Coordinates of C-alpha atoms in Angstrom, one line a residue:
Chain M
M28 CA 62.8 48.5 62.5
N29 CA 61.7 45.0 63.3
H30 CA 58.1 44.5 62.2
S31 CA 55.7 43.8 65.2
V32 CA 55.7 40.1 66.0
T33 CA 52.0 40.2 66.7
E34 CA 51.0 41.4 63.2
P35 CA 49.9 38.3 61.2
S36 CA 51.7 37.6 58.0
R37 CA 50.0 38.2 54.6
L38 CA 49.6 34.4 54.1
Q39 CA 48.0 34.0 57.5
K40 CA 45.6 36.8 56.7
W41 CA 44.6 35.2 53.4
V42 CA 44.1 31.7 54.8
A43 CA 42.1 33.1 57.8
G44 CA 40.0 35.3 55.4
I45 CA 39.2 32.5 53.1
L46 CA 38.1 30.2 55.9
V47 CA 36.0 32.8 57.7
V48 CA 34.3 33.9 54.4
G49 CA 33.6 30.3 53.6
Y50 CA 32.0 29.7 57.0
A51 CA 30.0 32.9 56.6
L52 CA 28.7 31.9 53.2
V53 CA 27.5 28.5 54.5
T54 CA 25.9 30.1 57.6
I55 CA 23.8 32.6 55.6
M56 CA 22.5 29.9 53.2
P57 CA 19.5 29.1 55.3
L58 CA 18.6 32.8 55.6
A59 CA 19.1 33.4 51.9
W60 CA 16.9 30.4 51.3
I61 CA 14.1 31.8 53.4
I62 CA 14.2 35.1 51.4
A63 CA 14.4 33.2 48.1
T64 CA 11.5 30.8 49.0
G65 CA 9.2 33.8 49.7
F66 CA 9.4 34.7 46.0
K67 CA 8.8 31.2 44.6
S68 CA 5.5 29.7 43.5
P69 CA 4.4 26.8 45.6
A70 CA 5.4 24.4 42.9
D71 CA 8.9 25.8 42.6
A72 CA 9.3 25.8 46.4
I73 CA 9.0 22.0 46.6
A74 CA 10.8 21.2 43.3
Y75 CA 13.5 18.6 43.2
P76 CA 16.3 19.3 42.8
P77 CA 15.9 22.6 44.8
K78 CA 15.7 25.4 42.3
L79 CA 18.3 28.2 42.4
V80 CA 17.0 29.9 39.3
Y81 CA 13.3 30.4 39.0
E82 CA 10.7 33.0 37.9
P83 CA 10.1 35.2 40.9
T84 CA 6.5 35.8 41.9
L85 CA 4.7 37.6 44.6
E86 CA 2.2 34.8 45.2
G87 CA 3.7 34.0 48.6
Y88 CA 3.2 37.6 49.7
V89 CA -0.4 37.7 48.4
N90 CA -1.2 34.5 50.2
L91 CA 0.4 35.8 53.3
F92 CA -1.8 38.9 53.5
T93 CA -5.1 37.4 52.3
T94 CA -7.6 34.6 52.9
R95 CA -8.9 33.0 49.7
S96 CA -11.7 30.7 48.8
R97 CA -12.3 28.5 45.8
A98 CA -14.8 29.7 43.3
T99 CA -16.8 27.8 40.7
P100 CA -16.2 28.6 37.0
E101 CA -19.6 30.3 36.9
T102 CA -18.8 32.8 39.7
L103 CA -15.4 33.5 38.1
A104 CA -17.1 34.2 34.8
Q105 CA -19.6 36.4 36.5
L106 CA -16.9 38.4 38.2
G107 CA -15.3 39.3 34.9
P108 CA -11.5 40.0 34.5
P109 CA -9.4 40.5 37.6
Q110 CA -9.3 44.2 38.8
T111 CA -5.8 44.2 40.4
W112 CA -2.5 42.4 40.0
Y113 CA -3.1 40.4 43.2
D114 CA -6.5 39.4 42.1
A115 CA -4.9 38.1 38.9
I116 CA -2.4 36.0 40.8
V117 CA -5.2 34.3 42.9
R118 CA -7.4 33.7 39.9
Q119 CA -4.8 31.4 38.3
Y120 CA -5.8 28.9 40.9
D121 CA -9.6 29.4 40.5
M122 CA -9.7 31.3 43.8
V123 CA -11.0 34.6 44.9
I124 CA -9.7 36.8 47.7
S125 CA -12.2 36.7 50.5
G126 CA -10.5 39.1 53.0
P127 CA -7.3 40.1 54.7
S128 CA -5.4 37.5 56.8
R129 CA -4.3 38.1 60.4
Y130 CA -0.7 38.6 59.6
G131 CA -0.9 42.4 59.6
E132 CA -2.5 42.5 63.0
R133 CA 0.1 40.1 64.5
F134 CA 2.9 42.0 63.0
L135 CA 1.5 45.2 64.5
N136 CA 1.1 43.5 67.9
S137 CA 4.8 42.7 67.7
V138 CA 5.6 46.3 66.9
V139 CA 3.4 47.7 69.7
I140 CA 4.6 45.2 72.4
G141 CA 8.2 45.4 71.2
F142 CA 8.5 49.2 71.3
G143 CA 6.2 49.5 74.4
S144 CA 8.3 47.2 76.5
T145 CA 11.6 48.6 75.2
F146 CA 10.5 52.1 76.1
L147 CA 9.4 51.1 79.6
S148 CA 12.5 49.0 80.3
I149 CA 14.8 51.8 79.1
F150 CA 12.9 54.4 81.1
L151 CA 12.9 52.4 84.4
G152 CA 16.4 51.0 83.7
T153 CA 18.0 54.4 83.1
L154 CA 16.6 55.8 86.4
A155 CA 17.7 52.7 88.4
A156 CA 21.1 52.6 86.7
Y157 CA 21.7 56.3 87.4
A158 CA 20.8 55.8 91.1
F159 CA 23.0 52.7 91.4
S160 CA 25.9 54.5 89.7
R161 CA 25.8 57.8 91.6
F162 CA 24.1 57.4 94.9
R163 CA 24.9 55.6 98.1
V164 CA 22.2 53.0 98.0
P165 CA 21.9 50.6 101.0
L166 CA 22.5 47.0 100.0
K167 CA 23.6 48.1 96.6
D168 CA 25.5 44.9 95.7
D169 CA 22.7 42.7 96.9
L170 CA 20.1 44.6 94.9
M171 CA 22.3 44.5 91.8
F172 CA 22.7 40.8 92.2
F173 CA 19.0 40.3 92.8
I174 CA 18.3 42.2 89.6
L175 CA 20.7 40.0 87.7
S176 CA 19.4 36.7 89.2
T177 CA 15.9 37.3 87.8
R178 CA 17.4 36.5 84.4
M179 CA 18.5 33.0 85.3
M180 CA 14.9 31.9 85.9
P181 CA 13.7 29.6 83.1
P182 CA 10.6 31.2 81.5
I183 CA 8.6 28.0 81.8
A184 CA 9.2 27.9 85.6
V185 CA 7.5 31.2 86.2
A186 CA 5.0 30.8 83.3
I187 CA 2.5 28.8 85.4
P188 CA 1.9 31.4 88.1
I189 CA 2.1 34.3 85.6
F190 CA -0.5 32.5 83.6
L191 CA -2.7 32.2 86.7
M192 CA -2.0 35.8 87.8
F193 CA -2.8 37.2 84.4
R194 CA -6.0 35.3 84.3
Q195 CA -7.0 36.7 87.7
L196 CA -6.1 40.3 86.8
G197 CA -7.6 40.1 83.3
L198 CA -4.2 40.6 81.7
S199 CA -4.2 37.4 79.6
D200 CA -3.9 38.1 76.0
T201 CA -3.6 41.8 76.4
H202 CA -1.0 44.2 75.1
L203 CA -0.5 45.7 78.5
G204 CA 0.2 42.3 80.1
M205 CA 2.8 41.4 77.5
I206 CA 4.5 44.8 77.7
L207 CA 4.8 44.5 81.5
L208 CA 6.1 41.0 81.3
Y209 CA 8.7 41.7 78.6
T210 CA 9.7 44.9 80.6
A211 CA 10.4 42.8 83.6
V212 CA 12.4 40.3 81.7
N213 CA 14.5 43.0 80.0
L214 CA 15.0 45.1 83.1
S215 CA 18.0 43.1 84.4
L216 CA 19.8 43.6 81.1
S217 CA 19.0 47.2 80.8
V218 CA 20.0 48.1 84.4
W219 CA 23.3 46.3 84.1
L220 CA 24.2 47.6 80.7
L221 CA 23.2 51.2 81.4
K222 CA 25.0 51.2 84.8
G223 CA 28.1 50.4 82.9
F224 CA 27.6 53.2 80.4
I225 CA 26.7 55.8 83.1
D226 CA 29.7 54.7 85.2
E227 CA 31.9 55.8 82.3
I228 CA 30.6 59.4 82.3
P229 CA 32.8 61.5 84.5
V230 CA 31.1 62.8 87.7
E231 CA 32.8 66.2 87.2
Y232 CA 30.2 67.3 84.6
E233 CA 27.3 66.9 87.1
E234 CA 29.3 68.5 89.9
A235 CA 29.9 71.5 87.7
A236 CA 26.2 71.6 86.9
L237 CA 25.3 71.4 90.6
I238 CA 27.6 74.3 91.4
D239 CA 26.0 76.3 88.6
G240 CA 22.7 76.0 90.5
Y241 CA 21.1 73.0 88.8
T242 CA 19.1 70.7 91.0
R243 CA 20.2 67.0 91.1
F244 CA 17.3 66.1 88.9
Q245 CA 18.2 68.8 86.4
A246 CA 21.8 67.6 86.3
F247 CA 20.6 64.1 85.6
Y248 CA 18.2 65.2 82.9
K249 CA 20.2 67.9 81.2
V250 CA 23.8 66.7 81.7
V251 CA 23.9 62.9 82.1
L252 CA 21.2 61.8 79.8
P253 CA 22.5 63.5 76.7
Q254 CA 25.9 61.9 77.4
A255 CA 24.4 58.5 77.8
T256 CA 22.5 58.6 74.5
T257 CA 24.7 56.0 72.7
G258 CA 24.6 53.6 75.6
I259 CA 20.8 54.0 75.9
A260 CA 20.4 53.4 72.1
S261 CA 22.4 50.2 72.0
T262 CA 20.7 48.9 75.2
A263 CA 17.3 49.7 73.6
I264 CA 18.2 47.6 70.5
F265 CA 18.9 44.6 72.7
C266 CA 15.7 45.0 74.6
L267 CA 13.8 45.4 71.3
I268 CA 15.4 42.3 69.7
F269 CA 14.6 40.2 72.7
A270 CA 10.9 41.3 72.8
W271 CA 10.7 40.9 69.0
N272 CA 12.0 37.4 69.1
E273 CA 10.4 36.1 72.3
Y274 CA 8.3 32.9 71.8
A275 CA 7.7 30.9 75.0
F276 CA 5.7 33.5 76.9
A277 CA 3.9 34.6 73.8
V278 CA 2.7 31.2 72.9
L279 CA 1.5 30.4 76.5
L280 CA -0.1 33.8 77.3
T281 CA -1.5 35.1 74.1
S282 CA -3.9 33.5 71.6
G283 CA -5.8 36.2 69.9
T284 CA -5.9 40.0 70.4
A285 CA -2.3 40.3 71.6
Q286 CA -0.6 37.4 69.8
T287 CA 2.7 38.5 68.4
A288 CA 4.2 37.2 65.1
P289 CA 6.6 34.4 66.3
P290 CA 3.8 32.1 67.5
F291 CA 1.7 33.1 64.5
I292 CA 4.1 32.6 61.6
P293 CA 4.4 28.8 62.0
T294 CA 0.6 28.5 61.8
I295 CA 0.5 30.1 58.3
I296 CA 1.6 26.8 56.8
G297 CA -2.0 25.5 57.2
V298 CA -3.1 22.3 55.4
G299 CA -1.9 23.4 52.0
K300 CA 1.8 23.3 52.9
D301 CA 2.2 26.9 51.6
W302 CA 5.9 27.3 52.2
P303 CA 6.3 30.5 50.1
A304 CA 3.7 32.2 52.4
V305 CA 5.5 31.1 55.5
A306 CA 8.8 32.3 54.0
A307 CA 7.3 35.6 53.0
G308 CA 6.0 36.1 56.6
A309 CA 9.4 35.1 58.1
T310 CA 11.2 37.4 55.6
L311 CA 9.2 40.5 56.6
F312 CA 9.7 39.6 60.2
L313 CA 13.4 38.8 60.1
V314 CA 14.8 41.2 57.5
P315 CA 14.4 44.4 59.7
V316 CA 16.5 42.7 62.4
M317 CA 19.2 41.7 59.8
V318 CA 19.4 45.2 58.4
F319 CA 19.6 46.7 61.9
T320 CA 22.4 44.3 62.8
I321 CA 24.4 45.1 59.8
L322 CA 23.9 48.9 60.0
L323 CA 24.6 49.1 63.7
R324 CA 27.3 46.4 63.9
K325 CA 29.8 48.5 65.8
H326 CA 27.5 49.2 68.8
L327 CA 25.8 45.8 68.8
L328 CA 28.9 43.6 68.7
R329 CA 30.4 45.7 71.5
G330 CA 27.2 45.4 73.4
I331 CA 27.0 41.6 73.3
T332 CA 30.5 41.0 74.7
F333 CA 30.4 44.1 77.0
G334 CA 27.2 42.8 78.6
A335 CA 28.5 39.3 78.9
V336 CA 32.0 40.0 80.1
R337 CA 30.8 42.5 82.6
K338 CA 28.4 40.0 84.3
Chain H
M7 CA 31.9 55.5 91.9
T8 CA 30.5 56.8 95.2
N9 CA 31.4 60.4 96.0
D10 CA 30.3 62.7 98.7
N11 CA 26.9 63.6 97.1
T12 CA 25.4 64.4 100.4
S13 CA 27.6 67.5 101.0
R14 CA 26.2 69.1 97.8
D15 CA 22.6 68.1 98.6
P16 CA 20.6 70.9 97.0
A17 CA 18.0 70.7 99.8
T18 CA 20.4 71.6 102.5
A19 CA 22.3 74.2 100.4
P20 CA 21.3 77.8 101.1
A21 CA 18.9 78.5 98.3
G22 CA 15.5 79.8 97.4
L23 CA 12.3 78.1 98.3
R24 CA 11.5 77.2 94.7
R25 CA 14.7 75.3 94.3
R26 CA 14.2 73.4 97.5
I27 CA 10.9 72.1 96.2
A28 CA 12.2 71.3 92.7
G29 CA 15.4 69.6 94.0
L30 CA 14.5 66.4 95.8
S31 CA 17.2 65.3 98.2
D32 CA 19.6 62.6 96.8
R33 CA 18.2 60.0 99.1
T34 CA 14.6 60.6 98.0
L35 CA 15.7 60.7 94.4
A36 CA 17.6 57.4 94.7
F37 CA 14.5 55.9 96.3
V38 CA 12.2 57.2 93.6
F39 CA 14.5 56.0 90.8
I40 CA 15.1 52.5 92.1
V41 CA 11.7 51.4 93.7
P42 CA 9.7 51.1 90.5
T43 CA 12.3 48.6 89.0
I44 CA 12.4 46.6 92.2
L45 CA 8.6 46.5 92.5
L46 CA 8.1 45.3 89.0
L47 CA 10.7 42.6 89.4
L48 CA 9.1 41.4 92.6
A49 CA 5.7 41.3 91.0
I50 CA 6.7 39.5 87.9
N51 CA 9.6 37.4 89.0
I52 CA 9.8 36.8 92.7
F53 CA 6.1 36.6 93.6
P54 CA 5.5 34.0 90.8
L55 CA 8.4 32.0 92.0
I56 CA 7.0 31.9 95.6
W57 CA 3.7 31.0 94.1
T58 CA 5.2 28.1 92.2
I59 CA 6.7 26.8 95.4
R60 CA 3.3 26.9 97.0
L61 CA 1.6 25.3 94.1
S62 CA 4.2 22.5 94.0
L63 CA 2.9 21.3 97.4
T64 CA -0.7 20.9 96.1
N65 CA -2.6 18.8 93.6
Y66 CA -4.1 22.0 92.0
R67 CA -5.2 21.8 88.3
A68 CA -5.5 25.2 86.6
N69 CA -8.2 23.9 84.2
R70 CA -10.4 23.0 87.1
A71 CA -10.0 26.1 89.2
N72 CA -13.1 25.5 91.3
E73 CA -12.1 22.1 92.6
E74 CA -10.9 21.9 96.2
I75 CA -7.1 22.2 96.6
E76 CA -5.5 19.5 98.6
W77 CA -2.1 19.7 100.2
V78 CA 0.1 16.8 99.2
G79 CA 3.4 17.8 100.9
L80 CA 6.4 16.6 99.0
R81 CA 4.6 13.9 97.1
N82 CA 4.9 15.7 93.8
Y83 CA 8.7 15.9 94.1
Q84 CA 8.9 12.3 95.0
R85 CA 6.8 11.2 92.0
I86 CA 8.9 13.4 89.6
L87 CA 12.2 12.0 90.7
T88 CA 11.0 8.5 90.2
D89 CA 9.3 9.1 86.9
P90 CA 11.1 7.4 84.0
D91 CA 9.7 9.9 81.5
I92 CA 11.4 12.7 83.2
W93 CA 14.7 10.9 83.4
N94 CA 14.3 10.3 79.7
S95 CA 13.9 14.1 79.1
M96 CA 16.9 14.8 81.4
Q97 CA 18.9 12.5 79.2
A98 CA 17.8 14.2 76.0
T99 CA 18.7 17.5 77.6
A100 CA 22.1 16.3 78.6
H101 CA 22.8 15.0 75.1
F102 CA 21.7 18.3 73.6
L103 CA 23.6 20.4 76.2
I104 CA 26.9 18.5 75.9
W105 CA 27.1 18.3 72.1
T106 CA 26.0 21.9 71.5
L107 CA 28.6 23.1 74.0
V108 CA 31.4 21.0 72.5
L109 CA 30.7 22.0 68.9
Q110 CA 30.1 25.7 69.7
V111 CA 33.3 26.0 71.7
L112 CA 35.4 24.3 69.1
I113 CA 33.9 26.2 66.1
G114 CA 33.4 29.5 68.0
F115 CA 37.0 29.6 69.2
S116 CA 38.5 28.7 65.8
L117 CA 36.5 31.4 64.1
A118 CA 37.5 34.0 66.7
Y119 CA 41.1 32.9 66.3
L120 CA 40.9 33.3 62.5
I121 CA 39.0 36.7 62.7
N122 CA 41.7 38.0 65.1
K123 CA 44.2 37.7 62.2
K124 CA 42.6 41.0 61.2
F125 CA 42.2 40.3 57.5
R126 CA 40.6 43.0 55.4
G127 CA 36.8 43.3 55.8
N128 CA 36.8 41.1 58.9
D129 CA 34.2 43.2 60.7
L130 CA 31.6 42.9 57.9
W131 CA 32.1 39.1 57.7
T132 CA 31.9 38.8 61.5
T133 CA 28.5 40.6 61.4
I134 CA 27.2 38.2 58.7
I135 CA 28.2 35.2 60.9
V136 CA 26.4 36.9 63.8
L137 CA 23.1 37.2 61.9
P138 CA 21.5 33.9 62.9
M139 CA 21.7 34.6 66.6
M140 CA 19.9 37.9 66.3
L141 CA 16.8 36.2 64.8
S142 CA 13.7 34.7 66.3
P143 CA 14.5 31.1 67.2
A144 CA 10.9 30.0 66.8
V145 CA 10.5 31.5 63.3
V146 CA 13.9 30.2 62.1
G147 CA 13.4 26.8 63.7
N148 CA 10.1 26.5 61.9
F149 CA 11.7 27.2 58.6
W150 CA 14.4 24.6 59.3
T151 CA 11.8 21.9 59.2
F152 CA 11.5 22.8 55.5
L153 CA 15.3 22.7 55.0
Y154 CA 15.2 19.2 56.6
Q155 CA 12.6 17.8 54.3
P156 CA 13.7 14.5 52.7
Q157 CA 14.4 15.0 49.0
I158 CA 13.2 18.6 48.5
G159 CA 14.9 20.1 51.6
L160 CA 18.0 22.2 51.0
F161 CA 19.9 20.5 53.9
N162 CA 19.3 17.0 52.5
Y163 CA 20.2 18.2 49.1
V164 CA 23.5 19.7 50.2
V165 CA 24.4 16.6 52.3
A166 CA 23.5 14.4 49.3
F167 CA 25.6 16.5 47.0
V168 CA 28.6 16.3 49.2
S169 CA 28.4 12.7 50.3
G170 CA 26.6 11.0 47.4
V171 CA 23.8 9.4 49.4
D172 CA 20.2 9.6 48.2
P173 CA 18.6 12.8 49.6
A174 CA 15.3 11.0 50.0
S175 CA 16.9 8.2 52.0
F176 CA 17.1 10.0 55.3
S177 CA 14.8 12.3 57.3
M178 CA 16.6 14.4 59.9
I179 CA 13.6 15.1 62.1
G180 CA 11.6 12.0 61.3
D181 CA 14.3 9.5 62.3
V182 CA 14.7 8.5 65.9
R183 CA 18.5 8.3 65.5
L184 CA 18.9 11.5 63.6
A185 CA 16.4 13.8 65.4
P186 CA 18.7 14.5 68.4
W187 CA 21.4 15.6 66.0
S188 CA 19.0 17.8 64.0
I189 CA 18.5 20.1 67.0
V190 CA 22.2 20.1 67.8
I191 CA 23.0 21.2 64.3
V192 CA 20.5 24.1 64.2
D193 CA 21.4 25.3 67.7
T194 CA 25.1 25.2 66.8
W195 CA 24.4 27.1 63.6
M196 CA 22.5 29.7 65.5
W197 CA 24.6 30.2 68.7
T198 CA 28.2 29.5 67.7
P199 CA 28.6 33.3 66.9
F200 CA 27.9 34.1 70.5
V201 CA 30.8 31.9 71.7
M202 CA 32.9 33.4 68.9
L203 CA 32.2 37.0 69.9
I204 CA 33.1 36.4 73.5
C205 CA 36.3 34.5 72.5
L206 CA 37.1 37.4 70.2
A207 CA 36.8 39.8 73.1
G208 CA 39.2 37.5 75.1
L209 CA 41.7 37.4 72.3
R210 CA 41.7 41.2 71.9
S211 CA 42.2 41.6 75.6
I212 CA 45.7 40.0 75.4
P213 CA 48.3 42.7 75.3
D214 CA 50.8 42.5 72.5
Y215 CA 53.8 42.9 74.8
I216 CA 53.3 39.4 76.2
Y217 CA 53.8 37.8 72.8
E218 CA 56.7 40.2 72.2
A219 CA 58.3 39.0 75.4
A220 CA 57.7 35.4 74.5
E221 CA 59.3 36.0 71.1
V222 CA 62.4 37.4 72.9
D223 CA 62.5 34.3 74.9
R224 CA 62.4 32.3 71.6
A225 CA 59.2 30.5 72.5
S226 CA 57.8 28.7 69.5
R227 CA 54.4 29.8 68.0
W228 CA 52.9 26.5 69.1
R229 CA 54.2 27.0 72.7
Q230 CA 52.9 30.6 72.7
F231 CA 49.5 29.4 71.7
W232 CA 49.3 26.9 74.6
T233 CA 51.0 29.0 77.3
I234 CA 49.6 32.4 76.4
T235 CA 46.6 32.4 74.1
I236 CA 44.7 29.5 75.7
P237 CA 45.1 30.4 79.3
M238 CA 44.3 34.1 78.6
V239 CA 41.1 33.2 76.7
L240 CA 40.0 30.5 79.0
P241 CA 38.0 32.7 81.5
F242 CA 36.1 34.2 78.6
L243 CA 35.5 30.9 77.0
M244 CA 34.2 29.5 80.3
L245 CA 31.9 32.5 80.7
A246 CA 30.5 31.8 77.2
V247 CA 30.0 28.2 78.2
L248 CA 28.1 29.3 81.3
F249 CA 25.7 31.5 79.3
R250 CA 25.1 28.9 76.6
G251 CA 24.8 26.2 79.2
I252 CA 22.1 28.1 81.1
E253 CA 20.3 29.1 77.9
N254 CA 20.3 25.6 76.5
F255 CA 19.2 24.0 79.7
K256 CA 16.1 26.2 79.4
M257 CA 15.9 25.6 75.6
F258 CA 12.3 25.7 74.4
D259 CA 11.4 27.9 71.4
L260 CA 13.8 26.5 68.8
V261 CA 13.2 22.8 69.5
V262 CA 9.5 23.1 69.9
Q263 CA 9.2 24.5 66.4
L264 CA 11.8 22.1 65.0
T265 CA 10.7 18.7 66.3
G266 CA 8.1 19.4 68.9
G267 CA 9.9 16.9 71.1
G268 CA 9.4 14.0 68.6
P269 CA 9.6 11.6 67.0
G270 CA 8.1 9.8 70.0
S271 CA 9.9 11.7 72.8
V272 CA 13.6 11.5 71.7
T273 CA 14.0 15.3 71.6
E274 CA 11.6 16.1 74.4
L275 CA 13.9 18.4 76.4
T276 CA 12.9 19.2 80.0
S277 CA 11.3 22.5 79.1
I278 CA 9.1 20.9 76.4
N279 CA 8.2 18.1 78.8
L280 CA 7.3 20.6 81.4
K281 CA 5.1 22.6 79.1
R282 CA 3.3 19.5 78.2
E283 CA 2.6 18.6 81.8
A284 CA 1.6 22.1 82.7
F285 CA -0.4 23.4 79.7
E286 CA -1.6 20.2 78.0
K287 CA -2.2 17.8 80.8
W288 CA -2.9 20.7 83.2
R289 CA -1.2 19.0 86.1
T290 CA -0.4 22.4 87.7
G291 CA 0.8 21.3 91.1
Y292 CA 2.9 18.5 89.7
S293 CA 4.5 20.7 87.0
S294 CA 5.2 23.4 89.5
A295 CA 7.3 20.9 91.5
Y296 CA 9.0 20.0 88.2
A297 CA 9.7 23.7 87.5
I298 CA 11.3 24.1 90.9
I299 CA 13.5 21.0 90.5
L300 CA 14.7 22.4 87.1
F301 CA 15.3 25.8 88.6
V302 CA 17.3 24.4 91.5
T303 CA 19.3 22.2 89.1
V304 CA 20.3 25.2 86.9
F305 CA 21.1 27.3 89.9
G306 CA 23.1 24.5 91.5
L307 CA 25.1 23.6 88.4
A308 CA 25.7 27.3 87.6
S309 CA 27.0 28.1 91.1
I310 CA 29.4 25.2 91.1
Y311 CA 30.6 26.3 87.7
V312 CA 31.0 29.9 88.8
K313 CA 33.2 28.7 91.6
A314 CA 35.4 26.9 89.2
L315 CA 35.4 29.9 86.9
N316 CA 36.6 32.1 89.7
K317 CA 39.5 29.7 90.5
V318 CA 40.6 29.9 86.9
K319 CA 40.5 33.7 87.0
E320 CA 42.6 33.8 90.1
R321 CA 45.4 31.8 88.5

């Protein structure tokens, strides 16, 4: 039998593989460099030529989580030998740890706002998507387009009135304000993606449930929702990644209590040009997303194109 | 997907009282399910947009909230369209937009074409290429300023290693001529995978039998590429360009962290310029008009483009 003409030859596969792997290796270099810099000492980080082999240290991480102050030799002598390993690291530079830094708080804010807004946009999005998928809704196409069009708005264009509105309502720099804002931004994506997933679930299941005496709400809750779990999960990941990465609104609307990590991490650098601490902060913030992406690649990659092509 | 739900409406079906209360009618349910979403979008998207339009007709300044607000009509719009600074940002944006699109389309399509050769392990390598676009542009952009340092930066070192120039002799973000390219490079690094994924979806949507038929007709591989592959992927590619175009027109986070608009204002894209007017100079009314102009521009360009896209699809 004639071998399929569309199957690439072995040579083609080899050449393609080598080129793609080469590109991939170049493309992850900056990311690998972030992770590597996090484990360097400040002197190694700015060495010339850039150091590939170095003695790893946790200095960057200690500096990331603490604030330090310089101590006179007398105070250092009074304090006696360092009590912990992180004390020991700081003492090398004649410094003492004076307290925790704000990184932990900012990271926690990102977690709370990220998960909070993801939960809300999935909750509202699933309800709306189900209604759009199954019921006769007046002006359905117009409403769907309206929902989509909210995504085309540049964030800066609506930032001014949102800034004023939040100031008026006391929502500036609050977790609730940011959760509501990110929910609104993510809703268009979640409604559109979820409607696609729910459309694929056969109506017959619900009809059978209705005949068995379920109410419409029970049919939705007990029959449709379990079937849509995969779709809901991959939509949730997109919403979470958006909220996790968002910067423009965060930098304009938060400054203290509710500030998330993206506007905070660049400020770690300070006057001392402490690149290992910045890299450590970036690593802790970026690595969860990288791991997620690699583990869930099947659903994610499908989701990106699915969402785009459908629109 | 509409079916005759109304005929099985539990409220009208002969059933016990309990069930009638628990089971809302389909109409009520649809209403209850959709209204919260619409309300939230109205409150956080549409209402602010209308407010922006209103503000754009005034001389309001948000840092002096108690001052009397004066209506200035269309004067803000007139001033913006004649402001050389703003035309300067528009030019910077155009340079950024055109070059990122060109590079991302070329590299993205080539990668998708190669990945579609289905070599072993291609899905893992695809995922690795996709990594940059999943990460926070602000955090990554900030770190790129370190890679771009003269002498000690990894980027300068690699360029020097390959080309033989002195790594301390050029500064990507400090030099007026290089800075516009520094943002193009990082954006291309970050977003090429997006174009690649969409092209890949396009390539995979081409059914095998078309190539088999072409083979029967003895069309050369070269000819097959230009008469089958390219036209079939084109709608997908154009869609990817639309999304990247809209996103890069709005570009803020990556470039703010990379160059902050500098040196001088050579990389001051419109969003950065707008942020400066609105939240540093506090010219709220003026910048609202600016925001509306940008919004109308995106919307206008996008709709013209979508029309062209639909024509391509019809063919």
